[in-house]
mmCIF file of C-alpha atoms in Angstrom:
data_model
loop_
_atom_site.group_PDB
_atom_site.id
_atom_site.type_symbol
_atom_site.label_atom_id
_atom_site.label_comp_id
_atom_site.label_asym_id
_atom_site.label_seq_id
_atom_site.Cartn_x
_atom_site.Cartn_y
_atom_site.Cartn_z
ATOM 1 C CA UNK D 2 -16.584 29.292 20.976
ATOM 2 C CA UNK D 3 -13.490 31.481 20.708
ATOM 3 C CA UNK D 4 -13.434 34.993 19.272
ATOM 4 C CA UNK D 5 -11.391 33.734 16.346
ATOM 5 C CA UNK D 6 -13.871 30.990 15.470
ATOM 6 C CA UNK D 7 -16.785 33.402 15.773
ATOM 7 C CA UNK D 8 -15.060 35.858 13.473
ATOM 8 C CA UNK D 9 -14.318 33.117 10.966
ATOM 9 C CA UNK D 10 -17.965 32.009 10.932
ATOM 10 C CA UNK D 11 -19.088 35.605 10.428
ATOM 11 C CA UNK D 12 -16.683 36.076 7.522
ATOM 12 C CA UNK D 13 -17.886 32.863 5.876
ATOM 13 C CA UNK D 14 -21.459 34.093 6.228
ATOM 14 C CA UNK D 15 -20.837 37.358 4.354
ATOM 15 C CA UNK D 16 -21.273 35.913 0.846
ATOM 16 C CA UNK D 17 -24.592 34.359 1.861
ATOM 17 C CA UNK D 18 -25.858 37.573 3.403
ATOM 18 C CA UNK D 19 -24.803 39.771 0.508
ATOM 19 C CA UNK D 20 -26.074 37.383 -2.132
ATOM 20 C CA UNK D 21 -29.351 36.696 -0.439
ATOM 21 C CA UNK D 22 -30.234 40.154 0.877
ATOM 22 C CA UNK D 23 -28.472 42.962 -0.930
ATOM 23 C CA UNK D 24 -28.911 41.462 -4.383
ATOM 24 C CA UNK D 25 -32.594 40.752 -3.873
ATOM 25 C CA UNK D 26 -33.861 44.288 -3.918
ATOM 26 C CA UNK D 27 -33.672 44.981 -0.206
ATOM 27 C CA UNK D 28 -34.981 48.465 0.576
ATOM 28 C CA UNK D 29 -31.935 49.494 2.594
ATOM 29 C CA UNK D 30 -29.094 51.186 0.735
ATOM 30 C CA UNK D 31 -26.023 49.048 0.164
ATOM 31 C CA UNK D 32 -23.162 50.236 2.408
ATOM 32 C CA UNK D 33 -20.041 51.272 0.521
ATOM 33 C CA UNK D 34 -17.920 48.684 2.334
ATOM 34 C CA UNK D 35 -20.095 45.883 0.894
ATOM 35 C CA UNK D 36 -19.850 46.960 -2.743
ATOM 36 C CA UNK D 37 -16.653 45.074 -3.522
ATOM 37 C CA UNK D 38 -18.128 41.670 -2.658
ATOM 38 C CA UNK D 39 -21.815 42.071 -3.442
ATOM 39 C CA UNK D 40 -23.575 41.435 -6.701
ATOM 40 C CA UNK D 41 -26.466 39.712 -8.395
ATOM 41 C CA UNK D 42 -26.316 35.947 -8.193
ATOM 42 C CA UNK D 43 -28.003 34.084 -11.017
ATOM 43 C CA UNK D 44 -28.041 30.297 -10.823
ATOM 44 C CA UNK D 45 -29.476 28.462 -13.836
ATOM 45 C CA UNK D 46 -32.358 26.162 -12.870
ATOM 46 C CA UNK D 47 -30.604 23.235 -14.547
ATOM 47 C CA UNK D 48 -27.562 23.705 -12.335
ATOM 48 C CA UNK D 49 -29.736 23.709 -9.224
ATOM 49 C CA UNK D 50 -31.479 20.544 -10.433
ATOM 50 C CA UNK D 51 -28.167 18.832 -11.142
ATOM 51 C CA UNK D 52 -26.845 19.792 -7.722
ATOM 52 C CA UNK D 53 -29.959 18.375 -6.079
ATOM 53 C CA UNK D 54 -29.367 14.986 -7.716
ATOM 54 C CA UNK D 55 -25.604 14.994 -7.154
ATOM 55 C CA UNK D 56 -26.224 15.757 -3.481
ATOM 56 C CA UNK D 57 -27.745 12.284 -3.171
ATOM 57 C CA UNK D 58 -24.401 10.702 -4.029
ATOM 58 C CA UNK D 59 -22.579 12.941 -1.566
ATOM 59 C CA UNK D 60 -25.071 12.012 1.148
ATOM 60 C CA UNK D 61 -24.631 8.342 0.260
ATOM 61 C CA UNK D 62 -20.992 8.403 1.342
ATOM 62 C CA UNK D 63 -21.924 9.814 4.742
ATOM 63 C CA UNK D 64 -24.625 7.173 5.178
ATOM 64 C CA UNK D 65 -22.205 4.521 3.960
ATOM 65 C CA UNK D 66 -19.668 5.585 6.566
ATOM 66 C CA UNK D 67 -22.133 5.409 9.425
ATOM 67 C CA UNK D 68 -23.501 2.051 8.323
ATOM 68 C CA UNK D 69 -19.948 0.773 7.907
ATOM 69 C CA UNK D 70 -19.271 1.288 11.605
ATOM 70 C CA UNK D 71 -22.224 -0.932 12.472
ATOM 71 C CA UNK D 72 -21.282 -3.538 9.874
ATOM 72 C CA UNK D 73 -17.728 -3.669 11.212
ATOM 73 C CA UNK D 74 -18.972 -4.150 14.752
ATOM 74 C CA UNK D 75 -21.242 -7.007 13.632
ATOM 75 C CA UNK D 76 -18.508 -8.681 11.581
ATOM 76 C CA UNK D 77 -15.994 -8.524 14.422
ATOM 77 C CA UNK D 78 -18.607 -9.991 16.788
ATOM 78 C CA UNK D 79 -19.048 -13.052 14.567
ATOM 79 C CA UNK D 80 -15.824 -13.656 12.677
ATOM 80 C CA UNK D 81 -12.140 -13.834 13.550
ATOM 81 C CA UNK D 82 -10.092 -11.524 11.331
ATOM 82 C CA UNK D 83 -6.387 -11.551 10.525
ATOM 83 C CA UNK D 84 -4.752 -8.424 9.157
ATOM 84 C CA UNK D 85 -1.366 -8.599 7.466
ATOM 85 C CA UNK D 86 0.271 -5.200 7.164
ATOM 86 C CA UNK D 87 3.473 -4.404 5.334
ATOM 87 C CA UNK D 88 6.238 -2.884 7.444
ATOM 88 C CA UNK D 89 9.971 -2.386 7.225
ATOM 89 C CA UNK D 90 10.325 -4.960 9.987
ATOM 90 C CA UNK D 91 8.938 -7.801 7.892
ATOM 91 C CA UNK D 92 5.264 -7.078 8.404
ATOM 92 C CA UNK D 93 2.682 -7.048 11.157
ATOM 93 C CA UNK D 94 0.018 -9.666 11.777
ATOM 94 C CA UNK D 95 -2.935 -8.887 14.035
ATOM 95 C CA UNK D 96 -5.632 -11.362 15.070
ATOM 96 C CA UNK D 97 -9.083 -10.073 16.015
ATOM 97 C CA UNK D 98 -11.303 -12.563 17.845
ATOM 98 C CA UNK D 99 -14.939 -11.997 18.854
ATOM 99 C CA UNK D 100 -15.161 -10.627 22.371
ATOM 100 C CA UNK D 101 -11.391 -10.472 22.854
ATOM 101 C CA UNK D 102 -8.700 -7.829 22.590
ATOM 102 C CA UNK D 103 -6.680 -7.783 19.346
ATOM 103 C CA UNK D 104 -3.608 -10.002 19.453
ATOM 104 C CA UNK D 105 -0.509 -8.725 17.652
ATOM 105 C CA UNK D 106 2.024 -11.365 16.706
ATOM 106 C CA UNK D 107 5.697 -11.125 17.694
ATOM 107 C CA UNK D 108 7.869 -9.339 15.144
ATOM 108 C CA UNK D 109 10.077 -11.102 12.629
ATOM 109 C CA UNK D 110 13.563 -11.716 14.121
ATOM 110 C CA UNK D 111 15.764 -8.647 13.712
ATOM 111 C CA UNK D 112 18.129 -10.616 11.471
ATOM 112 C CA UNK D 113 15.583 -10.022 8.706
ATOM 113 C CA UNK D 114 15.913 -6.260 9.047
ATOM 114 C CA UNK D 115 19.703 -6.486 9.214
ATOM 115 C CA UNK D 116 19.815 -8.473 5.968
ATOM 116 C CA UNK D 117 17.512 -5.996 4.244
ATOM 117 C CA UNK D 118 19.527 -3.055 5.522
ATOM 118 C CA UNK D 119 22.754 -4.499 4.135
ATOM 119 C CA UNK D 120 21.102 -5.203 0.792
ATOM 120 C CA UNK D 121 19.535 -1.764 0.641
ATOM 121 C CA UNK D 122 22.853 -0.128 1.449
ATOM 122 C CA UNK D 123 24.205 -1.230 -1.911
ATOM 123 C CA UNK D 124 21.061 -0.239 -3.805
ATOM 124 C CA UNK D 125 21.136 3.173 -2.144
ATOM 125 C CA UNK D 126 24.521 3.918 -3.661
ATOM 126 C CA UNK D 127 22.918 4.034 -7.092
ATOM 127 C CA UNK D 128 20.575 6.749 -5.830
ATOM 128 C CA UNK D 129 23.565 8.818 -4.714
ATOM 129 C CA UNK D 130 25.692 8.498 -7.828
ATOM 130 C CA UNK D 131 23.356 7.688 -10.728
ATOM 131 C CA UNK D 132 22.465 11.332 -11.522
ATOM 132 C CA UNK D 133 26.183 12.153 -11.921
ATOM 133 C CA UNK D 134 27.493 9.309 -14.103
ATOM 134 C CA UNK D 135 30.313 10.327 -16.473
ATOM 135 C CA UNK D 136 30.052 13.946 -15.317
ATOM 136 C CA UNK D 137 33.372 14.926 -13.677
ATOM 137 C CA UNK D 138 32.448 18.587 -13.757
ATOM 138 C CA UNK D 139 29.674 18.089 -11.210
ATOM 139 C CA UNK D 140 30.857 17.141 -7.707
ATOM 140 C CA UNK D 141 27.525 17.603 -5.923
ATOM 141 C CA UNK D 142 27.515 13.910 -5.061
ATOM 142 C CA UNK D 143 30.695 14.007 -2.992
ATOM 143 C CA UNK D 144 29.281 15.215 0.350
ATOM 144 C CA UNK D 145 26.415 12.698 0.360
ATOM 145 C CA UNK D 146 28.700 9.865 -0.665
ATOM 146 C CA UNK D 147 31.331 10.596 1.976
ATOM 147 C CA UNK D 148 28.677 10.921 4.695
ATOM 148 C CA UNK D 149 27.185 7.581 3.669
ATOM 149 C CA UNK D 150 30.677 6.083 3.553
ATOM 150 C CA UNK D 151 31.143 7.000 7.225
ATOM 151 C CA UNK D 152 27.907 5.214 8.158
ATOM 152 C CA UNK D 153 28.944 2.225 6.058
ATOM 153 C CA UNK D 154 32.264 1.956 7.884
ATOM 154 C CA UNK D 155 30.537 2.097 11.272
ATOM 155 C CA UNK D 156 28.257 -0.756 10.258
ATOM 156 C CA UNK D 157 31.238 -2.745 9.015
ATOM 157 C CA UNK D 158 33.261 -2.171 12.190
ATOM 158 C CA UNK D 159 30.475 -3.486 14.443
ATOM 159 C CA UNK D 160 29.133 -6.258 12.204
ATOM 160 C CA UNK D 161 30.318 -9.095 14.451
ATOM 161 C CA UNK D 162 28.281 -7.723 17.360
ATOM 162 C CA UNK D 163 25.003 -7.805 15.417
ATOM 163 C CA UNK D 164 22.308 -10.483 15.536
ATOM 164 C CA UNK D 165 23.207 -11.655 12.023
ATOM 165 C CA UNK D 166 23.773 -15.425 12.224
ATOM 166 C CA UNK D 167 27.497 -16.226 12.209
ATOM 167 C CA UNK D 168 27.395 -18.203 8.958
ATOM 168 C CA UNK D 169 25.808 -15.228 7.165
ATOM 169 C CA UNK D 170 28.331 -12.641 8.293
ATOM 170 C CA UNK D 171 31.092 -13.347 5.786
ATOM 171 C CA UNK D 172 28.924 -12.441 2.809
ATOM 172 C CA UNK D 173 27.392 -9.502 4.686
ATOM 173 C CA UNK D 174 30.887 -8.232 5.440
ATOM 174 C CA UNK D 175 31.924 -8.629 1.818
ATOM 175 C CA UNK D 176 28.971 -6.517 0.671
ATOM 176 C CA UNK D 177 29.848 -3.688 3.047
ATOM 177 C CA UNK D 178 33.536 -3.872 2.183
ATOM 178 C CA UNK D 179 32.744 -3.687 -1.529
ATOM 179 C CA UNK D 180 30.503 -0.697 -0.891
ATOM 180 C CA UNK D 181 33.286 1.124 0.940
ATOM 181 C CA UNK D 182 35.850 0.296 -1.738
ATOM 182 C CA UNK D 183 33.549 1.575 -4.487
ATOM 183 C CA UNK D 184 32.890 4.828 -2.651
ATOM 184 C CA UNK D 185 36.596 5.322 -1.957
ATOM 185 C CA UNK D 186 37.387 4.825 -5.650
ATOM 186 C CA UNK D 187 34.708 7.329 -6.674
ATOM 187 C CA UNK D 188 36.023 9.921 -4.233
ATOM 188 C CA UNK D 189 39.634 9.359 -5.319
ATOM 189 C CA UNK D 190 38.895 9.517 -9.050
ATOM 190 C CA UNK D 191 36.494 12.438 -8.744
ATOM 191 C CA UNK D 192 34.122 10.831 -11.224
ATOM 192 C CA UNK D 193 31.640 7.968 -11.355
ATOM 193 C CA UNK D 194 31.738 6.166 -14.671
ATOM 194 C CA UNK D 195 29.102 3.908 -16.148
ATOM 195 C CA UNK D 196 31.717 1.191 -16.521
ATOM 196 C CA UNK D 197 32.654 1.416 -12.838
ATOM 197 C CA UNK D 198 29.017 1.271 -11.798
ATOM 198 C CA UNK D 199 28.360 -1.774 -13.971
ATOM 199 C CA UNK D 200 31.424 -3.565 -12.609
ATOM 200 C CA UNK D 201 30.337 -2.787 -9.043
ATOM 201 C CA UNK D 202 26.824 -4.125 -9.686
ATOM 202 C CA UNK D 203 28.217 -7.311 -11.231
ATOM 203 C CA UNK D 204 30.474 -7.822 -8.214
ATOM 204 C CA UNK D 205 27.657 -7.322 -5.690
ATOM 205 C CA UNK D 206 24.850 -9.180 -7.433
ATOM 206 C CA UNK D 207 25.720 -12.749 -6.269
ATOM 207 C CA UNK D 208 26.156 -11.553 -2.690
ATOM 208 C CA UNK D 209 22.914 -9.578 -2.734
ATOM 209 C CA UNK D 210 21.021 -12.639 -3.910
ATOM 210 C CA UNK D 211 22.234 -14.483 -0.829
ATOM 211 C CA UNK D 212 21.158 -11.883 1.734
ATOM 212 C CA UNK D 213 17.809 -11.476 -0.023
ATOM 213 C CA UNK D 214 17.239 -15.229 0.190
ATOM 214 C CA UNK D 215 18.230 -15.315 3.860
ATOM 215 C CA UNK D 216 15.876 -12.457 4.673
ATOM 216 C CA UNK D 217 13.017 -14.147 2.813
ATOM 217 C CA UNK D 218 13.518 -17.473 4.598
ATOM 218 C CA UNK D 219 13.664 -15.718 7.972
ATOM 219 C CA UNK D 220 10.444 -13.817 7.299
ATOM 220 C CA UNK D 221 8.504 -16.750 5.880
ATOM 221 C CA UNK D 222 9.530 -19.217 8.600
ATOM 222 C CA UNK D 223 8.414 -16.763 11.271
ATOM 223 C CA UNK D 224 4.997 -16.026 9.793
ATOM 224 C CA UNK D 225 4.307 -19.649 8.889
ATOM 225 C CA UNK D 226 4.758 -20.507 12.557
ATOM 226 C CA UNK D 227 2.526 -17.647 13.703
ATOM 227 C CA UNK D 228 -0.333 -18.447 11.343
ATOM 228 C CA UNK D 229 -0.056 -22.165 12.041
ATOM 229 C CA UNK D 230 -0.403 -21.496 15.772
ATOM 230 C CA UNK D 231 -3.354 -19.163 15.270
ATOM 231 C CA UNK D 232 -5.140 -21.702 13.099
ATOM 232 C CA UNK D 233 -4.823 -24.279 15.886
ATOM 233 C CA UNK D 234 -6.080 -21.787 18.470
ATOM 234 C CA UNK D 235 -9.144 -20.900 16.393
ATOM 235 C CA UNK D 236 -10.095 -24.500 15.712
ATOM 236 C CA UNK D 237 -13.439 -24.766 13.911
ATOM 237 C CA UNK D 238 -13.714 -20.961 13.780
ATOM 238 C CA UNK D 239 -10.923 -20.952 11.192
ATOM 239 C CA UNK D 240 -13.484 -21.783 8.506
ATOM 240 C CA UNK D 241 -15.250 -18.469 9.115
ATOM 241 C CA UNK D 242 -12.096 -16.406 9.551
ATOM 242 C CA UNK D 243 -11.365 -13.540 7.170
ATOM 243 C CA UNK D 244 -7.865 -12.343 6.369
ATOM 244 C CA UNK D 245 -6.510 -9.427 4.370
ATOM 245 C CA UNK D 246 -3.049 -8.128 3.618
ATOM 246 C CA UNK D 247 -2.107 -4.871 1.958
ATOM 247 C CA UNK D 248 0.175 -4.184 -0.954
ATOM 248 C CA UNK D 249 1.236 -1.496 -3.375
ATOM 249 C CA UNK D 250 1.837 -2.206 -7.045
ATOM 250 C CA UNK D 251 5.503 -3.167 -6.817
ATOM 251 C CA UNK D 252 4.880 -5.668 -4.004
ATOM 252 C CA UNK D 253 1.727 -7.241 -5.431
ATOM 253 C CA UNK D 254 3.469 -10.020 -7.352
ATOM 254 C CA UNK D 255 4.746 -12.762 -5.026
ATOM 255 C CA UNK D 256 3.472 -10.807 -2.020
ATOM 256 C CA UNK D 257 4.979 -12.599 0.968
ATOM 257 C CA UNK D 258 2.317 -12.040 3.643
ATOM 258 C CA UNK D 259 -0.557 -12.916 1.315
ATOM 259 C CA UNK D 260 1.301 -15.977 0.054
ATOM 260 C CA UNK D 261 1.920 -17.219 3.594
ATOM 261 C CA UNK D 262 -1.733 -16.731 4.510
ATOM 262 C CA UNK D 263 -2.779 -18.625 1.388
ATOM 263 C CA UNK D 264 -0.902 -21.719 2.559
ATOM 264 C CA UNK D 265 -3.286 -22.021 5.507
ATOM 265 C CA UNK D 266 -6.499 -20.700 3.945
ATOM 266 C CA UNK D 267 -6.261 -22.765 0.764
ATOM 267 C CA UNK D 268 -7.165 -21.856 -2.831
ATOM 268 C CA UNK D 269 -10.932 -21.781 -2.311
ATOM 269 C CA UNK D 270 -10.610 -18.935 0.194
ATOM 270 C CA UNK D 271 -8.743 -16.641 -2.212
ATOM 271 C CA UNK D 272 -10.892 -13.594 -3.057
ATOM 272 C CA UNK D 273 -13.536 -14.993 -0.709
ATOM 273 C CA UNK D 274 -12.238 -14.936 2.863
ATOM 274 C CA UNK D 275 -8.630 -14.148 1.932
ATOM 275 C CA UNK D 276 -8.129 -10.780 0.257
ATOM 276 C CA UNK D 277 -5.240 -8.747 -1.097
ATOM 277 C CA UNK D 278 -6.038 -5.061 -0.703
ATOM 278 C CA UNK D 279 -4.124 -2.434 -2.655
ATOM 279 C CA UNK D 280 -3.067 0.675 -0.768
ATOM 280 C CA UNK D 281 -1.460 3.892 -1.998
ATOM 281 C CA UNK D 282 1.683 3.507 0.088
ATOM 282 C CA UNK D 283 3.784 0.662 1.461
ATOM 283 C CA UNK D 284 2.336 1.009 4.945
ATOM 284 C CA UNK D 285 -1.218 1.467 6.139
ATOM 285 C CA UNK D 286 -3.090 1.263 9.441
ATOM 286 C CA UNK D 287 -5.201 -1.490 10.985
ATOM 287 C CA UNK D 288 -8.107 0.963 11.062
ATOM 288 C CA UNK D 289 -7.934 1.589 7.318
ATOM 289 C CA UNK D 290 -7.558 -2.105 6.587
ATOM 290 C CA UNK D 291 -10.564 -3.009 8.720
ATOM 291 C CA UNK D 292 -12.575 -0.333 6.948
ATOM 292 C CA UNK D 293 -11.608 -1.707 3.529
ATOM 293 C CA UNK D 294 -12.360 -5.276 4.537
ATOM 294 C CA UNK D 295 -15.695 -4.244 6.050
ATOM 295 C CA UNK D 296 -16.703 -2.473 2.849
ATOM 296 C CA UNK D 297 -15.957 -5.547 0.750
ATOM 297 C CA UNK D 298 -17.859 -7.910 3.036
ATOM 298 C CA UNK D 299 -20.824 -5.591 3.542
ATOM 299 C CA UNK D 300 -21.201 -4.885 -0.190
ATOM 300 C CA UNK D 301 -21.695 -8.554 -0.976
ATOM 301 C CA UNK D 302 -25.298 -8.789 0.350
ATOM 302 C CA UNK D 303 -26.128 -5.678 -1.704
ATOM 303 C CA UNK D 304 -24.989 -7.447 -4.865
ATOM 304 C CA UNK D 305 -27.054 -10.502 -3.960
ATOM 305 C CA UNK D 306 -30.117 -8.398 -3.131
ATOM 306 C CA UNK D 307 -30.207 -6.316 -6.312
ATOM 307 C CA UNK D 308 -28.432 -8.483 -8.876
ATOM 308 C CA UNK D 309 -28.617 -12.045 -7.561
ATOM 309 C CA UNK D 310 -24.842 -12.436 -7.128
ATOM 310 C CA UNK D 311 -23.061 -11.841 -3.833
ATOM 311 C CA UNK D 312 -19.633 -11.460 -5.450
ATOM 312 C CA UNK D 313 -20.607 -8.956 -8.137
ATOM 313 C CA UNK D 314 -19.740 -6.005 -5.902
ATOM 314 C CA UNK D 315 -16.168 -7.309 -5.533
ATOM 315 C CA UNK D 316 -15.741 -6.078 -9.117
ATOM 316 C CA UNK D 317 -16.141 -2.717 -10.824
ATOM 317 C CA UNK D 318 -19.932 -2.497 -11.058
ATOM 318 C CA UNK D 319 -19.827 -0.838 -14.469
ATOM 319 C CA UNK D 320 -16.960 -3.031 -15.616
ATOM 320 C CA UNK D 321 -18.991 -5.393 -17.790
ATOM 321 C CA UNK D 322 -20.845 -2.610 -19.569
ATOM 322 C CA UNK D 323 -17.629 -0.615 -19.734
ATOM 323 C CA UNK D 324 -15.970 -3.585 -21.416
ATOM 324 C CA UNK D 325 -18.772 -3.769 -23.991
ATOM 325 C CA UNK D 326 -18.486 -0.036 -24.567
ATOM 326 C CA UNK D 327 -14.714 -0.275 -25.107
ATOM 327 C CA UNK D 328 -15.181 -3.087 -27.656
ATOM 328 C CA UNK D 329 -17.820 -1.035 -29.467
ATOM 329 C CA UNK D 330 -15.667 2.100 -29.499
ATOM 330 C CA UNK D 331 -12.671 0.087 -30.691
ATOM 331 C CA UNK D 332 -14.759 -1.249 -33.574
ATOM 332 C CA UNK D 333 -15.706 2.288 -34.622
ATOM 333 C CA UNK D 334 -12.035 3.184 -34.780
ATOM 334 C CA UNK D 335 -10.814 -0.022 -36.381
ATOM 335 C CA UNK D 336 -8.785 -0.879 -33.274
ATOM 336 C CA UNK D 337 -8.346 -4.370 -31.820
ATOM 337 C CA UNK D 338 -9.613 -4.572 -28.219
ATOM 338 C CA UNK D 339 -6.869 -4.883 -25.604
ATOM 339 C CA UNK D 340 -8.664 -6.512 -22.684
ATOM 340 C CA UNK D 341 -8.054 -9.453 -20.352
ATOM 341 C CA UNK D 342 -10.278 -12.530 -20.519
ATOM 342 C CA UNK D 343 -13.628 -12.098 -18.815
ATOM 343 C CA UNK D 344 -13.716 -14.013 -15.541
ATOM 344 C CA UNK D 345 -16.733 -15.013 -13.441
ATOM 345 C CA UNK D 346 -17.722 -13.162 -10.312
ATOM 346 C CA UNK D 347 -16.318 -15.022 -7.332
ATOM 347 C CA UNK D 348 -13.211 -16.254 -9.127
ATOM 348 C CA UNK D 349 -10.603 -17.801 -6.847
ATOM 349 C CA UNK D 350 -7.789 -16.893 -9.215
ATOM 350 C CA UNK D 351 -4.595 -15.650 -7.598
ATOM 351 C CA UNK D 352 -4.901 -11.845 -7.320
ATOM 352 C CA UNK D 353 -1.732 -11.076 -9.279
ATOM 353 C CA UNK D 354 -0.120 -11.927 -12.618
ATOM 354 C CA UNK D 355 -0.532 -15.618 -13.421
ATOM 355 C CA UNK D 356 0.135 -15.849 -17.165
ATOM 356 C CA UNK D 357 3.347 -17.759 -17.793
ATOM 357 C CA UNK D 358 5.851 -16.822 -20.463
ATOM 358 C CA UNK D 359 9.498 -16.407 -21.320
ATOM 359 C CA UNK D 360 11.813 -14.448 -19.044
ATOM 360 C CA UNK D 361 13.179 -14.523 -15.522
ATOM 361 C CA UNK D 362 10.643 -15.376 -12.821
ATOM 362 C CA UNK D 363 12.831 -15.040 -9.730
ATOM 363 C CA UNK D 364 16.261 -13.774 -8.706
ATOM 364 C CA UNK D 365 17.592 -17.274 -9.300
ATOM 365 C CA UNK D 366 16.688 -16.891 -12.994
ATOM 366 C CA UNK D 367 18.664 -13.681 -13.437
ATOM 367 C CA UNK D 368 22.295 -13.599 -14.658
#
């Protein structure tokens, strides 16, 4: 132990020493240097009692974590697992097989990333100029725009040397050229108008739809091949394989990796062996995903043991009673309940919005 760590431990111990010794009527006289931090500590019995009970919940998480490591080891020893992780390169798929090293699939062809980069380049322009629309007195946007314009020109100059398929390059070039022309006009005029921005968006929209479609087809074709090959390799073990992909809110609807996995797992596996796990950011780690998947699988026997339903723990445990409480509280206030339909535990419903209605449902439906 270093001197620094020893000193830190001694400092942390001071409150305990002063509270427990000097405030308890110790015969020795309190040194002057202790007066500033010493004093009588009075803890209400009820607070102590509450803390004793709450400590059980805190201890539960530690026990849960230790048990989870064992559960994960047992699950991996018996079941193949496929993890689908979002990434800027079109995702990652990792296959875990009992007794074998994890197998990471080849990446999506780089053409996917090139298409996304070209599409994003246009969207990024709105981030640069949107705060300054119709504000000629503020030129703070100029430096960022001109720097981005230089990068845009470099990409345009070398476009033919990229791995973008030849028949996709004309539209890709047009997008970049339109970006450069828009930036040049903004710099020349010294102002970005709403009308100019709207005209630019209208010009780019049909081209953006094309590169988005190309990127999607590239990504899907790649992962369909990977999963199809893995299913053949696993043979009969496919029927006991678990899979999970991650998503954040904005990517939950029409999630590509989950949707591809669903084609091979089938509808009966959804929310059973095929799971969509929400994360707090676009990307996550295989370790965190395995931990989440392990928790879901290992909670199911607990639900069966205590409540006779092995899918109950896939849901908010207090959700049913919470729903009843909301309805009751709404009634007291004369408010109509705003709640979704109650669904059975173990539902195989698609884990995203499924209610149809008016409005655009894909880019092809937009103007």
